[in-house]
Amino acid sequence: MAVTPNKKSSGIAVEKPQVDVYFDKYAENHQNPTNELIHWICVPLIVFSILGLIWSIPFPYIKFLGRYNGFFNWASFLIAFAIYYYYKLSPTLSYIMLLVLFGFSYVIIELDTWHKSGGPALWMSCLAIFVAAWCGQFIGHKIEGKKPSFLDDLKFLLIGPIWLLHFILKKLAIRY
């Protein structure tokens, strides 16, 4: 676990996990309650929409996958990468995020099924959600008066979702 010096307590340096260092840095640009509320709505929608957009990219048919061909796709690689990154920061947060992504995947499958029965294309629905959620994010940061964290470092695009999850875990007194 990567650690960064935090503060001294009784003359002994207390080490802070890297994930907490990222959360502290991310929190610097997310102090306004309205911006925080907007993030609680828009960050999950952005994650969902990106997953759905990537899910929509045609994936080659792989014979040995059989009936699971539609479930293994480009989004599977995104999920694997994200969960690996989260696992290196915090196994607990990675497990919970995996459950969240499974839930999002279920909804994406349902949207794709709806499309096959006459509904809008998955990519169109996800693109609309993506654009609306990013508009919300930029409105939130305009209210905050600070630029989004990812403009300084792209890794904060991945930190945002687990930053929200860590609040839930703290509320439930679960160590992450």
PDB file of C-alpha atoms in Angstrom:
ATOM      1  CA  MET A   1       0.000   0.000   0.000  1.00  0.00           C
ATOM      2  CA  ALA A   2       1.437   3.348  -0.996  1.00  0.00           C
ATOM      3  CA  VAL A   3       1.412   5.808   1.848  1.00  0.00           C
ATOM      4  CA  THR A   4       2.117   9.486   2.178  1.00  0.00           C
ATOM      5  CA  PRO A   5       3.133  11.275   5.368  1.00  0.00           C
ATOM      6  CA  ASN A   6       0.141  12.912   6.999  1.00  0.00           C
ATOM      7  CA  LYS A   7       0.862  14.537  10.352  1.00  0.00           C
ATOM      8  CA  LYS A   8       2.809  13.935  13.469  1.00  0.00           C
ATOM      9  CA  SER A   9       1.127  12.559  16.542  1.00  0.00           C
ATOM     10  CA  SER A  10       3.269  12.429  19.680  1.00  0.00           C
ATOM     11  CA  GLY A  11       6.397  12.833  17.539  1.00  0.00           C
ATOM     12  CA  ILE A  12       5.595   9.754  15.404  1.00  0.00           C
ATOM     13  CA  ALA A  13       4.766  10.266  11.720  1.00  0.00           C
ATOM     14  CA  VAL A  14       1.317   8.927  10.859  1.00  0.00           C
ATOM     15  CA  GLU A  15       1.125   7.487   7.349  1.00  0.00           C
ATOM     16  CA  LYS A  16      -1.945   8.107   5.184  1.00  0.00           C
ATOM     17  CA  PRO A  17      -3.048   5.570   2.537  1.00  0.00           C
ATOM     18  CA  GLN A  18      -2.736   6.808  -1.064  1.00  0.00           C
ATOM     19  CA  VAL A  19      -6.497   6.553  -1.560  1.00  0.00           C
ATOM     20  CA  ASP A  20      -7.036   9.050   1.278  1.00  0.00           C
ATOM     21  CA  VAL A  21      -4.465  11.384  -0.256  1.00  0.00           C
ATOM     22  CA  TYR A  22      -6.483  11.284  -3.488  1.00  0.00           C
ATOM     23  CA  PHE A  23      -9.743  11.835  -1.591  1.00  0.00           C
ATOM     24  CA  ASP A  24      -8.289  14.853   0.203  1.00  0.00           C
ATOM     25  CA  LYS A  25      -7.065  16.349  -3.079  1.00  0.00           C
ATOM     26  CA  TYR A  26     -10.404  15.634  -4.785  1.00  0.00           C
ATOM     27  CA  ALA A  27     -12.313  17.181  -1.863  1.00  0.00           C
ATOM     28  CA  GLU A  28     -10.449  20.471  -2.312  1.00  0.00           C
ATOM     29  CA  ASN A  29     -12.562  21.181  -5.415  1.00  0.00           C
ATOM     30  CA  HIS A  30     -15.785  19.822  -3.921  1.00  0.00           C
ATOM     31  CA  GLN A  31     -16.650  21.906  -0.849  1.00  0.00           C
ATOM     32  CA  ASN A  32     -19.885  23.570  -1.954  1.00  0.00           C
ATOM     33  CA  PRO A  33     -22.969  21.563  -0.832  1.00  0.00           C
ATOM     34  CA  THR A  34     -24.774  22.210  -4.140  1.00  0.00           C
ATOM     35  CA  ASN A  35     -21.796  20.992  -6.137  1.00  0.00           C
ATOM     36  CA  GLU A  36     -21.547  17.927  -3.896  1.00  0.00           C
ATOM     37  CA  LEU A  37     -25.250  17.148  -4.435  1.00  0.00           C
ATOM     38  CA  ILE A  38     -24.813  17.523  -8.183  1.00  0.00           C
ATOM     39  CA  HIS A  39     -21.878  15.099  -7.982  1.00  0.00           C
ATOM     40  CA  TRP A  40     -23.987  12.541  -6.111  1.00  0.00           C
ATOM     41  CA  ILE A  41     -26.383  12.586  -9.072  1.00  0.00           C
ATOM     42  CA  CYS A  42     -24.087  13.161 -12.033  1.00  0.00           C
ATOM     43  CA  VAL A  43     -21.011  11.034 -11.246  1.00  0.00           C
ATOM     44  CA  PRO A  44     -22.981   7.746 -11.168  1.00  0.00           C
ATOM     45  CA  LEU A  45     -24.818   8.811 -14.334  1.00  0.00           C
ATOM     46  CA  ILE A  46     -21.515   9.527 -16.082  1.00  0.00           C
ATOM     47  CA  VAL A  47     -20.087   6.151 -15.053  1.00  0.00           C
ATOM     48  CA  PHE A  48     -23.277   4.440 -16.209  1.00  0.00           C
ATOM     49  CA  SER A  49     -23.348   6.282 -19.532  1.00  0.00           C
ATOM     50  CA  ILE A  50     -19.669   5.630 -20.308  1.00  0.00           C
ATOM     51  CA  LEU A  51     -20.184   1.957 -19.550  1.00  0.00           C
ATOM     52  CA  GLY A  52     -23.235   1.905 -21.832  1.00  0.00           C
ATOM     53  CA  LEU A  53     -21.493   3.777 -24.639  1.00  0.00           C
ATOM     54  CA  ILE A  54     -18.541   1.401 -24.590  1.00  0.00           C
ATOM     55  CA  TRP A  55     -20.921  -1.558 -24.306  1.00  0.00           C
ATOM     56  CA  SER A  56     -22.504  -0.327 -27.545  1.00  0.00           C
ATOM     57  CA  ILE A  57     -19.294  -0.641 -29.559  1.00  0.00           C
ATOM     58  CA  PRO A  58     -19.632  -3.801 -31.673  1.00  0.00           C
ATOM     59  CA  PHE A  59     -17.570  -6.664 -30.287  1.00  0.00           C
ATOM     60  CA  PRO A  60     -16.504  -9.638 -32.402  1.00  0.00           C
ATOM     61  CA  TYR A  61     -18.396 -12.898 -32.034  1.00  0.00           C
ATOM     62  CA  ILE A  62     -16.277 -15.414 -30.129  1.00  0.00           C
ATOM     63  CA  LYS A  63     -17.621 -18.912 -30.647  1.00  0.00           C
ATOM     64  CA  PHE A  64     -16.569 -20.458 -27.317  1.00  0.00           C
ATOM     65  CA  LEU A  65     -18.511 -17.782 -25.384  1.00  0.00           C
ATOM     66  CA  GLY A  66     -21.737 -19.223 -26.790  1.00  0.00           C
ATOM     67  CA  ARG A  67     -24.804 -17.509 -25.340  1.00  0.00           C
ATOM     68  CA  TYR A  68     -22.595 -15.189 -23.265  1.00  0.00           C
ATOM     69  CA  ASN A  69     -21.286 -13.362 -26.349  1.00  0.00           C
ATOM     70  CA  GLY A  70     -23.413 -10.276 -25.660  1.00  0.00           C
ATOM     71  CA  PHE A  71     -22.219 -10.054 -22.078  1.00  0.00           C
ATOM     72  CA  PHE A  72     -18.494 -10.070 -22.804  1.00  0.00           C
ATOM     73  CA  ASN A  73     -17.640  -6.922 -24.716  1.00  0.00           C
ATOM     74  CA  TRP A  74     -15.417  -3.837 -24.728  1.00  0.00           C
ATOM     75  CA  ALA A  75     -17.030  -2.639 -21.504  1.00  0.00           C
ATOM     76  CA  SER A  76     -15.749  -5.812 -19.824  1.00  0.00           C
ATOM     77  CA  PHE A  77     -12.206  -4.554 -20.345  1.00  0.00           C
ATOM     78  CA  LEU A  78     -13.116  -1.149 -18.906  1.00  0.00           C
ATOM     79  CA  ILE A  79     -14.635  -2.808 -15.856  1.00  0.00           C
ATOM     80  CA  ALA A  80     -11.560  -5.013 -15.388  1.00  0.00           C
ATOM     81  CA  PHE A  81      -9.185  -2.041 -15.666  1.00  0.00           C
ATOM     82  CA  ALA A  82     -11.197   0.111 -13.258  1.00  0.00           C
ATOM     83  CA  ILE A  83     -11.595  -2.643 -10.674  1.00  0.00           C
ATOM     84  CA  TYR A  84      -7.875  -3.442 -10.842  1.00  0.00           C
ATOM     85  CA  TYR A  85      -7.042   0.243 -10.293  1.00  0.00           C
ATOM     86  CA  TYR A  86      -9.507   0.473  -7.400  1.00  0.00           C
ATOM     87  CA  TYR A  87      -8.198  -2.764  -5.901  1.00  0.00           C
ATOM     88  CA  LYS A  88      -4.683  -1.338  -5.760  1.00  0.00           C
ATOM     89  CA  LEU A  89      -6.074   1.674  -3.843  1.00  0.00           C
ATOM     90  CA  SER A  90      -8.572  -0.151  -1.634  1.00  0.00           C
ATOM     91  CA  PRO A  91      -9.795  -3.751  -1.981  1.00  0.00           C
ATOM     92  CA  THR A  92     -13.000  -2.949  -0.081  1.00  0.00           C
ATOM     93  CA  LEU A  93     -13.877  -0.031  -2.373  1.00  0.00           C
ATOM     94  CA  SER A  94     -13.074  -2.170  -5.422  1.00  0.00           C
ATOM     95  CA  TYR A  95     -15.485  -4.921  -4.318  1.00  0.00           C
ATOM     96  CA  ILE A  96     -18.293  -2.448  -3.733  1.00  0.00           C
ATOM     97  CA  MET A  97     -17.601  -0.689  -7.020  1.00  0.00           C
ATOM     98  CA  LEU A  98     -17.728  -4.054  -8.775  1.00  0.00           C
ATOM     99  CA  LEU A  99     -21.206  -4.603  -7.325  1.00  0.00           C
ATOM    100  CA  VAL A 100     -22.239  -1.126  -8.508  1.00  0.00           C
ATOM    101  CA  LEU A 101     -20.913  -1.872 -11.994  1.00  0.00           C
ATOM    102  CA  PHE A 102     -22.798  -5.193 -12.039  1.00  0.00           C
ATOM    103  CA  GLY A 103     -25.969  -3.236 -11.239  1.00  0.00           C
ATOM    104  CA  PHE A 104     -25.218  -0.763 -14.019  1.00  0.00           C
ATOM    105  CA  SER A 105     -24.555  -3.681 -16.385  1.00  0.00           C
ATOM    106  CA  TYR A 106     -27.944  -5.162 -15.551  1.00  0.00           C
ATOM    107  CA  VAL A 107     -29.670  -1.872 -16.421  1.00  0.00           C
ATOM    108  CA  ILE A 108     -27.639  -1.629 -19.637  1.00  0.00           C
ATOM    109  CA  ILE A 109     -28.727  -5.137 -20.623  1.00  0.00           C
ATOM    110  CA  GLU A 110     -32.339  -4.147 -19.956  1.00  0.00           C
ATOM    111  CA  LEU A 111     -31.955  -0.996 -22.084  1.00  0.00           C
ATOM    112  CA  ASP A 112     -30.440  -3.087 -24.877  1.00  0.00           C
ATOM    113  CA  THR A 113     -33.358  -5.521 -24.628  1.00  0.00           C
ATOM    114  CA  TRP A 114     -35.767  -2.573 -24.799  1.00  0.00           C
ATOM    115  CA  HIS A 115     -33.981  -1.372 -27.945  1.00  0.00           C
ATOM    116  CA  LYS A 116     -34.449  -4.799 -29.561  1.00  0.00           C
ATOM    117  CA  SER A 117     -38.192  -4.509 -28.937  1.00  0.00           C
ATOM    118  CA  GLY A 118     -38.486  -1.036 -30.466  1.00  0.00           C
ATOM    119  CA  GLY A 119     -36.979   1.350 -27.919  1.00  0.00           C
ATOM    120  CA  PRO A 120     -34.162   3.808 -28.513  1.00  0.00           C
ATOM    121  CA  ALA A 121     -30.667   2.527 -29.234  1.00  0.00           C
ATOM    122  CA  LEU A 122     -28.528   1.965 -26.147  1.00  0.00           C
ATOM    123  CA  TRP A 123     -25.840   4.340 -27.388  1.00  0.00           C
ATOM    124  CA  MET A 124     -28.395   7.119 -27.943  1.00  0.00           C
ATOM    125  CA  SER A 125     -29.799   6.803 -24.437  1.00  0.00           C
ATOM    126  CA  CYS A 126     -26.316   6.707 -22.917  1.00  0.00           C
ATOM    127  CA  LEU A 127     -25.103   9.643 -24.997  1.00  0.00           C
ATOM    128  CA  ALA A 128     -28.044  11.760 -23.814  1.00  0.00           C
ATOM    129  CA  ILE A 129     -27.327  10.804 -20.190  1.00  0.00           C
ATOM    130  CA  PHE A 130     -23.610  11.494 -20.679  1.00  0.00           C
ATOM    131  CA  VAL A 131     -24.153  14.993 -22.108  1.00  0.00           C
ATOM    132  CA  ALA A 132     -26.767  15.939 -19.487  1.00  0.00           C
ATOM    133  CA  ALA A 133     -24.633  14.648 -16.601  1.00  0.00           C
ATOM    134  CA  TRP A 134     -21.524  16.506 -17.784  1.00  0.00           C
ATOM    135  CA  CYS A 135     -23.558  19.686 -18.152  1.00  0.00           C
ATOM    136  CA  GLY A 136     -24.620  19.164 -14.538  1.00  0.00           C
ATOM    137  CA  GLN A 137     -21.013  18.624 -13.464  1.00  0.00           C
ATOM    138  CA  PHE A 138     -19.814  21.831 -15.097  1.00  0.00           C
ATOM    139  CA  ILE A 139     -22.732  23.758 -13.606  1.00  0.00           C
ATOM    140  CA  GLY A 140     -21.733  22.371 -10.196  1.00  0.00           C
ATOM    141  CA  HIS A 141     -18.155  23.482 -10.659  1.00  0.00           C
ATOM    142  CA  LYS A 142     -19.302  26.908 -11.840  1.00  0.00           C
ATOM    143  CA  ILE A 143     -21.255  27.175  -8.576  1.00  0.00           C
ATOM    144  CA  GLU A 144     -18.200  25.898  -6.671  1.00  0.00           C
ATOM    145  CA  GLY A 145     -15.969  28.417  -8.397  1.00  0.00           C
ATOM    146  CA  LYS A 146     -13.267  25.791  -8.937  1.00  0.00           C
ATOM    147  CA  LYS A 147     -12.322  23.705 -11.945  1.00  0.00           C
ATOM    148  CA  PRO A 148     -12.933  19.937 -11.995  1.00  0.00           C
ATOM    149  CA  SER A 149     -10.087  17.899 -10.464  1.00  0.00           C
ATOM    150  CA  PHE A 150      -9.552  15.827 -13.598  1.00  0.00           C
ATOM    151  CA  LEU A 151      -8.314  18.909 -15.445  1.00  0.00           C
ATOM    152  CA  ASP A 152      -5.191  18.705 -13.270  1.00  0.00           C
ATOM    153  CA  ASP A 153      -4.886  14.918 -13.342  1.00  0.00           C
ATOM    154  CA  LEU A 154      -6.968  12.469 -15.405  1.00  0.00           C
ATOM    155  CA  LYS A 155      -6.868   9.824 -12.661  1.00  0.00           C
ATOM    156  CA  PHE A 156      -9.489  11.899 -10.826  1.00  0.00           C
ATOM    157  CA  LEU A 157     -12.019  10.678 -13.410  1.00  0.00           C
ATOM    158  CA  LEU A 158     -11.629   7.314 -11.666  1.00  0.00           C
ATOM    159  CA  ILE A 159     -11.396   8.748  -8.146  1.00  0.00           C
ATOM    160  CA  GLY A 160     -14.772  10.543  -8.271  1.00  0.00           C
ATOM    161  CA  PRO A 161     -16.943   7.399  -8.105  1.00  0.00           C
ATOM    162  CA  ILE A 162     -15.064   5.846  -5.177  1.00  0.00           C
ATOM    163  CA  TRP A 163     -14.908   9.221  -3.431  1.00  0.00           C
ATOM    164  CA  LEU A 164     -18.695   9.017  -3.214  1.00  0.00           C
ATOM    165  CA  LEU A 165     -18.581   5.381  -2.079  1.00  0.00           C
ATOM    166  CA  HIS A 166     -16.145   6.184   0.708  1.00  0.00           C
ATOM    167  CA  PHE A 167     -18.731   8.508   2.287  1.00  0.00           C
ATOM    168  CA  ILE A 168     -21.242   5.659   2.354  1.00  0.00           C
ATOM    169  CA  LEU A 169     -18.699   3.356   3.960  1.00  0.00           C
ATOM    170  CA  LYS A 170     -17.804   5.974   6.562  1.00  0.00           C
ATOM    171  CA  LYS A 171     -21.492   6.425   7.376  1.00  0.00           C
ATOM    172  CA  LEU A 172     -21.805   2.660   7.846  1.00  0.00           C
ATOM    173  CA  ALA A 173     -18.557   2.579   9.893  1.00  0.00           C
ATOM    174  CA  ILE A 174     -16.938   0.202   7.378  1.00  0.00           C
ATOM    175  CA  ARG A 175     -13.185   0.557   6.944  1.00  0.00           C
ATOM    176  CA  TYR A 176     -12.032   0.870   3.398  1.00  0.00           C
TER     177      TYR A 176
END
